Tab-separated table of C-alpha atoms and ligand atoms in Angstrom:
chain	number	residue	atom	x	y	z
F	1	MET	CA	12.518	-12.659	-14.507
F	2	ASP	CA	12.896	-13.680	-10.874
F	3	THR	CA	11.955	-17.351	-10.896
F	4	THR	CA	11.490	-17.421	-7.114
F	5	LEU	CA	8.220	-15.528	-7.586
F	6	LYS	CA	6.837	-17.779	-10.294
F	7	HIS	CA	3.309	-18.748	-9.193
F	8	SER	CA	3.840	-17.283	-5.739
F	9	ILE	CA	0.566	-15.723	-4.621
F	10	VAL	CA	0.702	-11.985	-3.988
F	11	LEU	CA	-2.243	-10.179	-2.365
F	12	ILE	CA	-2.328	-6.432	-3.020
F	13	THR	CA	-4.907	-4.223	-1.304
F	14	GLY	CA	-5.878	-1.015	-3.085
F	15	ALA	CA	-4.961	-2.436	-6.486
F	16	SER	CA	-7.402	-0.271	-8.441
F	17	SER	CA	-5.064	2.715	-8.749
F	18	GLY	CA	-1.619	4.225	-8.259
F	19	ILE	CA	1.018	2.312	-6.307
F	20	GLY	CA	-1.150	-0.792	-5.852
F	21	ALA	CA	-1.871	-1.100	-9.571
F	22	SER	CA	1.799	-0.547	-10.495
F	23	THR	CA	2.861	-3.143	-7.942
F	24	ALA	CA	0.479	-5.621	-9.549
F	25	VAL	CA	2.076	-4.974	-12.944
F	26	ARG	CA	5.606	-5.460	-11.575
F	27	PHE	CA	4.737	-8.720	-9.797
F	28	ALA	CA	2.869	-10.059	-12.832
F	29	ALA	CA	5.944	-9.412	-14.982
F	30	ALA	CA	7.956	-11.402	-12.420
F	31	GLY	CA	5.593	-14.363	-12.849
F	32	ALA	CA	3.600	-14.100	-9.615
F	33	ASP	CA	-0.073	-14.991	-9.345
F	34	LEU	CA	-2.175	-12.109	-8.085
F	35	LEU	CA	-5.046	-11.451	-5.728
F	36	LEU	CA	-6.160	-7.887	-6.381
F	37	CYS	CA	-8.741	-6.057	-4.312
F	38	ALA	CA	-10.207	-2.598	-3.854
F	39	ARG	CA	-13.639	-1.058	-3.488
F	40	ARG	CA	-13.646	-0.241	-7.222
F	41	HIS	CA	-13.814	-3.908	-8.128
F	42	GLU	CA	-14.294	-3.306	-11.850
F	43	ARG	CA	-10.908	-1.550	-12.129
F	44	ALA	CA	-9.127	-4.347	-10.269
F	45	ALA	CA	-10.915	-6.928	-12.426
F	46	GLU	CA	-9.858	-5.173	-15.634
F	47	LEU	CA	-6.238	-5.100	-14.453
F	48	ALA	CA	-6.358	-8.762	-13.420
F	49	ALA	CA	-7.737	-9.784	-16.837
F	50	ARG	CA	-5.098	-7.764	-18.700
F	51	LEU	CA	-2.184	-9.050	-16.609
F	52	SER	CA	-3.244	-12.682	-16.767
F	53	SER	CA	-3.414	-12.558	-20.538
F	54	GLU	CA	-0.188	-10.544	-20.988
F	55	HIS	CA	1.942	-12.546	-18.549
F	56	ARG	CA	0.196	-15.937	-18.451
F	57	ILE	CA	-0.307	-15.742	-14.716
F	58	ASN	CA	-3.395	-16.437	-12.634
F	59	ALA	CA	-5.036	-13.288	-11.325
F	60	HIS	CA	-8.207	-13.018	-9.285
F	61	ALA	CA	-9.872	-9.719	-8.392
F	62	PHE	CA	-12.514	-9.050	-5.793
F	63	ALA	CA	-14.270	-6.141	-4.130
F	64	LEU	CA	-13.091	-5.318	-0.637
F	65	ASP	CA	-13.461	-2.368	1.680
F	66	VAL	CA	-10.653	-2.939	4.175
F	67	ARG	CA	-12.540	-0.857	6.776
F	68	ASP	CA	-15.249	-3.509	6.992
F	69	ARG	CA	-13.840	-6.091	9.397
F	70	ALA	CA	-16.618	-8.632	8.837
F	71	ALA	CA	-16.249	-8.321	5.056
F	72	VAL	CA	-12.464	-8.726	5.261
F	73	GLU	CA	-12.839	-11.914	7.314
F	74	ARG	CA	-15.695	-13.309	5.223
F	75	THR	CA	-14.121	-12.497	1.835
F	76	LEU	CA	-10.672	-13.825	2.630
F	77	ASP	CA	-12.080	-16.943	4.308
F	78	ALA	CA	-14.146	-17.602	1.179
F	79	LEU	CA	-11.079	-17.731	-1.086
F	80	PRO	CA	-10.486	-21.176	-2.582
F	81	GLU	CA	-7.937	-23.064	-0.433
F	82	GLY	CA	-5.222	-22.825	-3.108
F	83	TRP	CA	-5.486	-19.038	-3.153
F	84	LYS	CA	-4.956	-18.871	0.618
F	85	ARG	CA	-1.299	-19.868	0.201
F	86	ILE	CA	-0.366	-16.197	0.065
F	87	SER	CA	3.387	-15.579	-0.051
F	88	VAL	CA	3.348	-11.781	-0.195
F	89	LEU	CA	0.848	-9.356	1.306
F	90	VAL	CA	1.171	-5.751	0.150
F	91	ASN	CA	-0.824	-3.603	2.569
F	92	ASN	CA	-1.212	-0.658	0.238
F	93	ALA	CA	-4.860	0.473	0.557
F	94	GLY	CA	-4.790	3.899	2.104
F	95	LEU	CA	-5.661	7.519	1.742
F	96	SER	CA	-5.453	11.000	3.138
F	97	ARG	CA	-8.471	13.253	3.527
F	98	GLY	CA	-8.114	16.979	4.031
F	99	LEU	CA	-5.194	19.204	4.986
F	100	ASP	CA	-6.509	21.292	7.856
F	101	PRO	CA	-5.278	22.467	11.248
F	102	VAL	CA	-6.280	19.844	13.778
F	103	HIS	CA	-8.701	22.221	15.531
F	104	GLU	CA	-10.523	22.776	12.239
F	105	GLY	CA	-10.350	19.197	10.943
F	106	ASN	CA	-13.347	17.137	9.873
F	107	PRO	CA	-13.889	14.122	12.164
F	108	ASP	CA	-15.360	12.179	9.228
F	109	ASP	CA	-12.015	12.603	7.447
F	110	TRP	CA	-10.204	11.410	10.590
F	111	ASP	CA	-12.398	8.312	10.855
F	112	GLU	CA	-11.812	7.449	7.211
F	113	MET	CA	-8.019	7.735	7.488
F	114	ILE	CA	-7.719	5.812	10.737
F	115	ASP	CA	-10.229	3.158	9.674
F	116	THR	CA	-8.469	2.582	6.341
F	117	ASN	CA	-4.776	3.169	6.993
F	118	VAL	CA	-4.563	1.615	10.450
F	119	LYS	CA	-7.547	-0.615	11.184
F	120	GLY	CA	-7.934	-1.889	7.607
F	121	LEU	CA	-4.254	-2.834	7.478
F	122	LEU	CA	-4.689	-4.694	10.774
F	123	TYR	CA	-7.836	-6.565	9.701
F	124	VAL	CA	-6.208	-7.874	6.508
F	125	SER	CA	-2.950	-8.717	8.282
F	126	ARG	CA	-4.731	-10.542	11.114
F	127	LYS	CA	-6.357	-12.833	8.566
F	128	VAL	CA	-3.402	-13.445	6.243
F	129	ILE	CA	-0.355	-13.622	8.520
F	130	PRO	CA	-1.506	-16.781	10.368
F	131	TRP	CA	-1.730	-18.538	6.981
F	132	MET	CA	1.842	-17.446	6.255
F	133	VAL	CA	3.077	-18.725	9.611
F	134	LYS	CA	1.271	-22.028	9.044
F	135	ASN	CA	2.722	-22.364	5.526
F	136	GLY	CA	6.235	-21.486	6.722
F	137	ARG	CA	6.581	-18.727	4.134
F	138	GLY	CA	5.562	-15.115	3.806
F	139	HIS	CA	6.441	-11.467	3.389
F	140	VAL	CA	4.344	-8.508	4.528
F	141	VAL	CA	5.060	-5.185	2.835
F	142	ASN	CA	3.343	-2.218	4.441
F	143	ILE	CA	3.142	0.951	2.374
F	144	GLY	CA	3.909	3.650	4.921
F	145	SER	CA	5.044	7.145	4.033
F	146	VAL	CA	7.542	9.850	4.826
F	147	ALA	CA	4.494	11.128	6.745
F	148	GLY	CA	5.247	8.332	9.228
F	149	HIS	CA	8.734	9.731	9.853
F	150	TRP	CA	8.198	13.516	9.832
F	151	VAL	CA	5.106	15.384	11.025
F	152	TYR	CA	4.165	18.338	8.823
F	153	PRO	CA	1.731	21.219	9.408
F	154	LYS	CA	-1.899	20.209	8.845
F	155	GLY	CA	-0.843	16.591	8.287
F	156	ASN	CA	-1.882	15.711	11.870
F	157	VAL	CA	-4.212	12.697	11.539
F	158	TYR	CA	-2.698	11.406	8.275
F	159	ASN	CA	0.712	11.673	9.990
F	160	ALA	CA	-0.645	9.815	13.016
F	161	SER	CA	-2.012	7.043	10.808
F	162	LYS	CA	1.321	6.580	9.030
F	163	TYR	CA	3.270	6.748	12.328
F	164	ALA	CA	0.944	3.933	13.383
F	165	VAL	CA	1.861	1.971	10.236
F	166	ASN	CA	5.525	2.519	11.094
F	167	ALA	CA	4.933	1.197	14.643
F	168	LEU	CA	2.926	-1.763	13.340
F	169	THR	CA	5.692	-2.701	10.893
F	170	GLN	CA	8.218	-2.734	13.741
F	171	GLY	CA	5.793	-4.633	15.972
F	172	MET	CA	5.046	-7.235	13.306
F	173	LYS	CA	8.746	-7.818	12.769
F	174	MET	CA	9.252	-8.411	16.509
F	175	ASP	CA	6.195	-10.618	16.872
F	176	LEU	CA	7.139	-12.734	13.834
F	177	LEU	CA	10.726	-13.237	14.963
F	178	GLY	CA	11.432	-16.970	14.910
F	179	THR	CA	9.189	-17.522	11.893
F	180	PRO	CA	10.320	-17.225	8.253
F	181	VAL	CA	7.830	-14.395	7.656
F	182	ARG	CA	9.537	-11.139	6.671
F	183	VAL	CA	8.209	-7.617	7.230
F	184	THR	CA	9.095	-4.492	5.271
F	185	SER	CA	7.890	-0.917	5.232
F	186	VAL	CA	8.160	1.009	1.957
F	187	ASP	CA	7.797	4.693	2.767
F	188	PRO	CA	7.587	7.100	-0.171
F	189	GLY	CA	7.517	10.865	-0.403
F	190	LEU	CA	5.579	12.609	-3.183
F	191	VAL	CA	4.210	10.143	-5.743
F	192	GLU	CA	1.832	11.385	-8.412
F	193	THR	CA	-1.270	9.170	-8.227
F	194	GLU	CA	-4.918	9.821	-7.361
F	195	PHE	CA	-3.729	10.432	-3.781
F	196	SER	CA	-3.976	14.243	-3.825
F	197	VAL	CA	-7.293	14.253	-5.720
F	198	VAL	CA	-8.660	12.018	-2.961
F	199	ARG	CA	-7.055	14.169	-0.239
F	200	PHE	CA	-8.725	17.296	-1.654
F	201	HIS	CA	-12.090	15.578	-2.174
F	202	GLY	CA	-11.949	15.716	-5.982
F	203	ASP	CA	-10.375	19.174	-6.441
F	204	THR	CA	-8.083	18.275	-9.359
F	205	GLU	CA	-6.634	21.762	-9.698
F	206	ARG	CA	-5.502	21.851	-6.079
F	207	ALA	CA	-4.188	18.303	-6.426
F	208	ALA	CA	-2.087	19.224	-9.486
F	209	GLY	CA	-0.532	22.055	-7.452
F	210	VAL	CA	1.078	19.509	-5.107
F	211	TYR	CA	3.432	18.387	-7.908
F	212	LYS	CA	3.833	21.755	-9.627
F	213	GLY	CA	7.371	22.698	-10.671
F	214	MET	CA	8.936	19.478	-9.369
F	215	THR	CA	9.360	15.906	-10.580
F	216	PRO	CA	7.509	13.500	-8.275
F	217	LEU	CA	8.064	9.767	-7.966
F	218	THR	CA	5.942	7.581	-10.196
F	219	PRO	CA	3.978	4.635	-8.801
F	220	ASP	CA	6.364	2.393	-10.758
F	221	ASP	CA	9.288	3.750	-8.709
F	222	VAL	CA	7.565	2.590	-5.539
F	223	ALA	CA	6.577	-0.742	-7.084
F	224	ASP	CA	10.258	-1.323	-7.947
F	225	ALA	CA	11.161	-0.867	-4.270
F	226	VAL	CA	8.449	-3.315	-3.188
F	227	LEU	CA	9.600	-5.912	-5.725
F	228	TRP	CA	13.249	-5.431	-4.746
F	229	SER	CA	12.545	-5.950	-1.057
F	230	VAL	CA	10.581	-9.129	-1.763
F	231	THR	CA	13.206	-10.641	-4.089
F	232	ARG	CA	16.116	-10.533	-1.628
F	233	PRO	CA	17.356	-13.944	-0.438
F	234	PRO	CA	15.187	-15.490	2.315
F	235	HIS	CA	17.685	-14.664	5.095
F	236	VAL	CA	17.531	-10.921	4.242
F	237	ASN	CA	14.779	-8.778	5.749
F	238	VAL	CA	14.679	-5.246	4.361
F	239	SER	CA	13.129	-3.409	7.298
F	240	GLU	CA	12.426	-0.044	5.772
F	241	ILE	CA	12.878	1.830	2.521
F	242	ILE	CA	12.403	5.587	2.484
F	243	LEU	CA	12.330	6.946	-1.042
F	244	MET	CA	11.803	10.519	-2.100
F	245	PRO	CA	12.019	12.386	-5.367
F	246	THR	CA	15.372	14.072	-5.966
F	247	ASP	CA	13.384	17.308	-5.660
F	248	GLN	CA	12.271	16.482	-2.092
F	249	ALA	CA	14.249	16.395	1.173
F	250	SER	CA	11.382	16.149	3.685
F	251	PRO	CA	7.583	16.449	3.456
F	252	THR	CA	7.836	20.232	3.498
F	253	LEU	CA	11.205	20.787	1.815
F	254	VAL	CA	10.553	20.537	-1.910
F	255	HIS	CA	12.577	22.150	-4.678
F	256	ARG	CA	10.306	23.728	-7.283
F	257	THR	CA	11.046	25.685	-10.407
F	258	ALA	CA	8.671	28.296	-11.784
F	259	THR	CA	6.429	26.865	-14.502
K	301	NDP	P1	-4.371	6.173	-4.953
K	301	NDP	O1	-5.488	7.043	-4.469
K	301	NDP	O2	-4.007	6.243	-6.384
K	301	NDP	O3	-4.672	4.655	-4.569
K	301	NDP	C1	-5.195	4.308	-3.307
K	301	NDP	C2	-5.710	2.884	-3.373
K	301	NDP	O4	-6.217	2.531	-2.067
K	301	NDP	C3	-6.835	2.733	-4.368
K	301	NDP	O5	-6.679	1.544	-5.084
K	301	NDP	C4	-8.064	2.650	-3.488
K	301	NDP	O6	-9.047	1.812	-4.086
K	301	NDP	C5	-7.498	1.968	-2.248
K	301	NDP	N1	-8.344	2.162	-1.085
K	301	NDP	C6	-8.635	3.328	-0.449
K	301	NDP	N2	-9.510	3.090	0.546
K	301	NDP	C7	-9.772	1.754	0.525
K	301	NDP	C8	-10.607	0.909	1.287
K	301	NDP	N3	-11.365	1.380	2.294
K	301	NDP	N4	-10.637	-0.416	0.998
K	301	NDP	C9	-9.892	-0.895	-0.007
K	301	NDP	N5	-9.079	-0.153	-0.770
K	301	NDP	C10	-9.038	1.168	-0.506
K	301	NDP	O7	-3.134	6.567	-4.040
K	301	NDP	P2	-1.657	5.915	-3.892
K	301	NDP	O8	-1.443	4.848	-4.862
K	301	NDP	O9	-0.731	7.048	-3.866
K	301	NDP	O10	-1.779	5.338	-2.411
K	301	NDP	C11	-1.413	4.015	-2.058
K	301	NDP	C12	-0.742	4.010	-0.692
K	301	NDP	O11	0.462	4.768	-0.781
K	301	NDP	C13	-1.560	4.649	0.431
K	301	NDP	O12	-1.421	3.858	1.585
K	301	NDP	C14	-0.897	6.013	0.621
K	301	NDP	O13	-1.065	6.487	1.929
K	301	NDP	C15	0.542	5.645	0.323
K	301	NDP	N6	1.416	6.750	-0.021
K	301	NDP	C16	1.145	7.565	-1.100
K	301	NDP	C17	2.016	8.602	-1.409
K	301	NDP	C18	1.749	9.551	-2.516
K	301	NDP	O14	2.359	10.661	-2.534
K	301	NDP	N7	0.905	9.231	-3.483
K	301	NDP	C19	3.246	8.807	-0.636
K	301	NDP	C20	3.416	7.914	0.474
K	301	NDP	C21	2.552	6.909	0.740
K	301	NDP	P3	-10.616	2.067	-4.102
K	301	NDP	O15	-10.849	3.543	-3.984
K	301	NDP	O16	-11.050	1.478	-5.407
K	301	NDP	O17	-11.122	1.287	-2.932
K	302	8X3	C1	1.964	10.851	1.115
K	302	8X3	C2	3.090	11.819	1.086
K	302	8X3	O1	3.904	14.074	1.963
K	302	8X3	O2	1.616	13.939	1.144
K	302	8X3	O3	2.063	9.972	2.174
K	302	8X3	O4	2.218	12.951	3.241
K	302	8X3	S1	2.679	13.244	1.913
């Protein structure tokens, strides 16, 4: 166990599923106290209850839609003072919607991706980072994507949102220079979660096809990278981790075997 995380407060957005939920498990095992949020509050609450009893940590779950700026401000401001001493913010809440040529795309899908992946990340960061600066301690981990490094056909707006996350990670690092607050981007390729089911609006068959004939990353693989970046010595800032399955070389170059 990494004792440096014992009772450090870690806020994870989008902790009801996939990478966010796995990250919560990894940090709980390392002794951190957890603030878990998502729109599906009951899932986050169930996870918080399980982890606090299994690992004897404090875990608090609450409902949050990161797209709702007023709710983000109100909900985070309402946290008890002790819970505002957040050491690690994992900006994980995010999604893709649709896979269409840009001239056939659905503007509602675009709004949802930009509002969640870009504006939601900003709203939460704007609230939490000043507390970190004031406390003289903090680490922001943004979950980006290979989609923020390579554009792929029909990825258009999702790509743009993750390029924005990439730019914001670099910008945060520059703007926080001179403070002890560290900034990292963890940028995975294919990870099997609810991501593709959400992208294809609930079409589970189409979603399963994304991982057909190849071995994707698991959410635990990504959580390991997040935990590793956070547990480096304080003078080390891991700027960016790109991790892909062995079966993937770029968003579009994937080795598949017939199944
Ligand atoms: P999941 O769909 O399994 O999880 C997404 C999480 O984000 C859920 O907990 C969901 O919670 C939350 N979320 C979505 N919208 C909102 C919102 N408006 N407010 C609060 N929480 C929200 O997918 P992943 O775990 O795969 O995705 C996590 C992150 O990883 C995303 O940023 C995604 O872009 C990124 N990523 C995923 C990859 C993959 O292949 N899976 C690869 C690269 C990056 P709820 O619905 O309950 O609100
Ligand atoms: C998720 C990975 O390749 O579907 O960010 O964009 S990809």
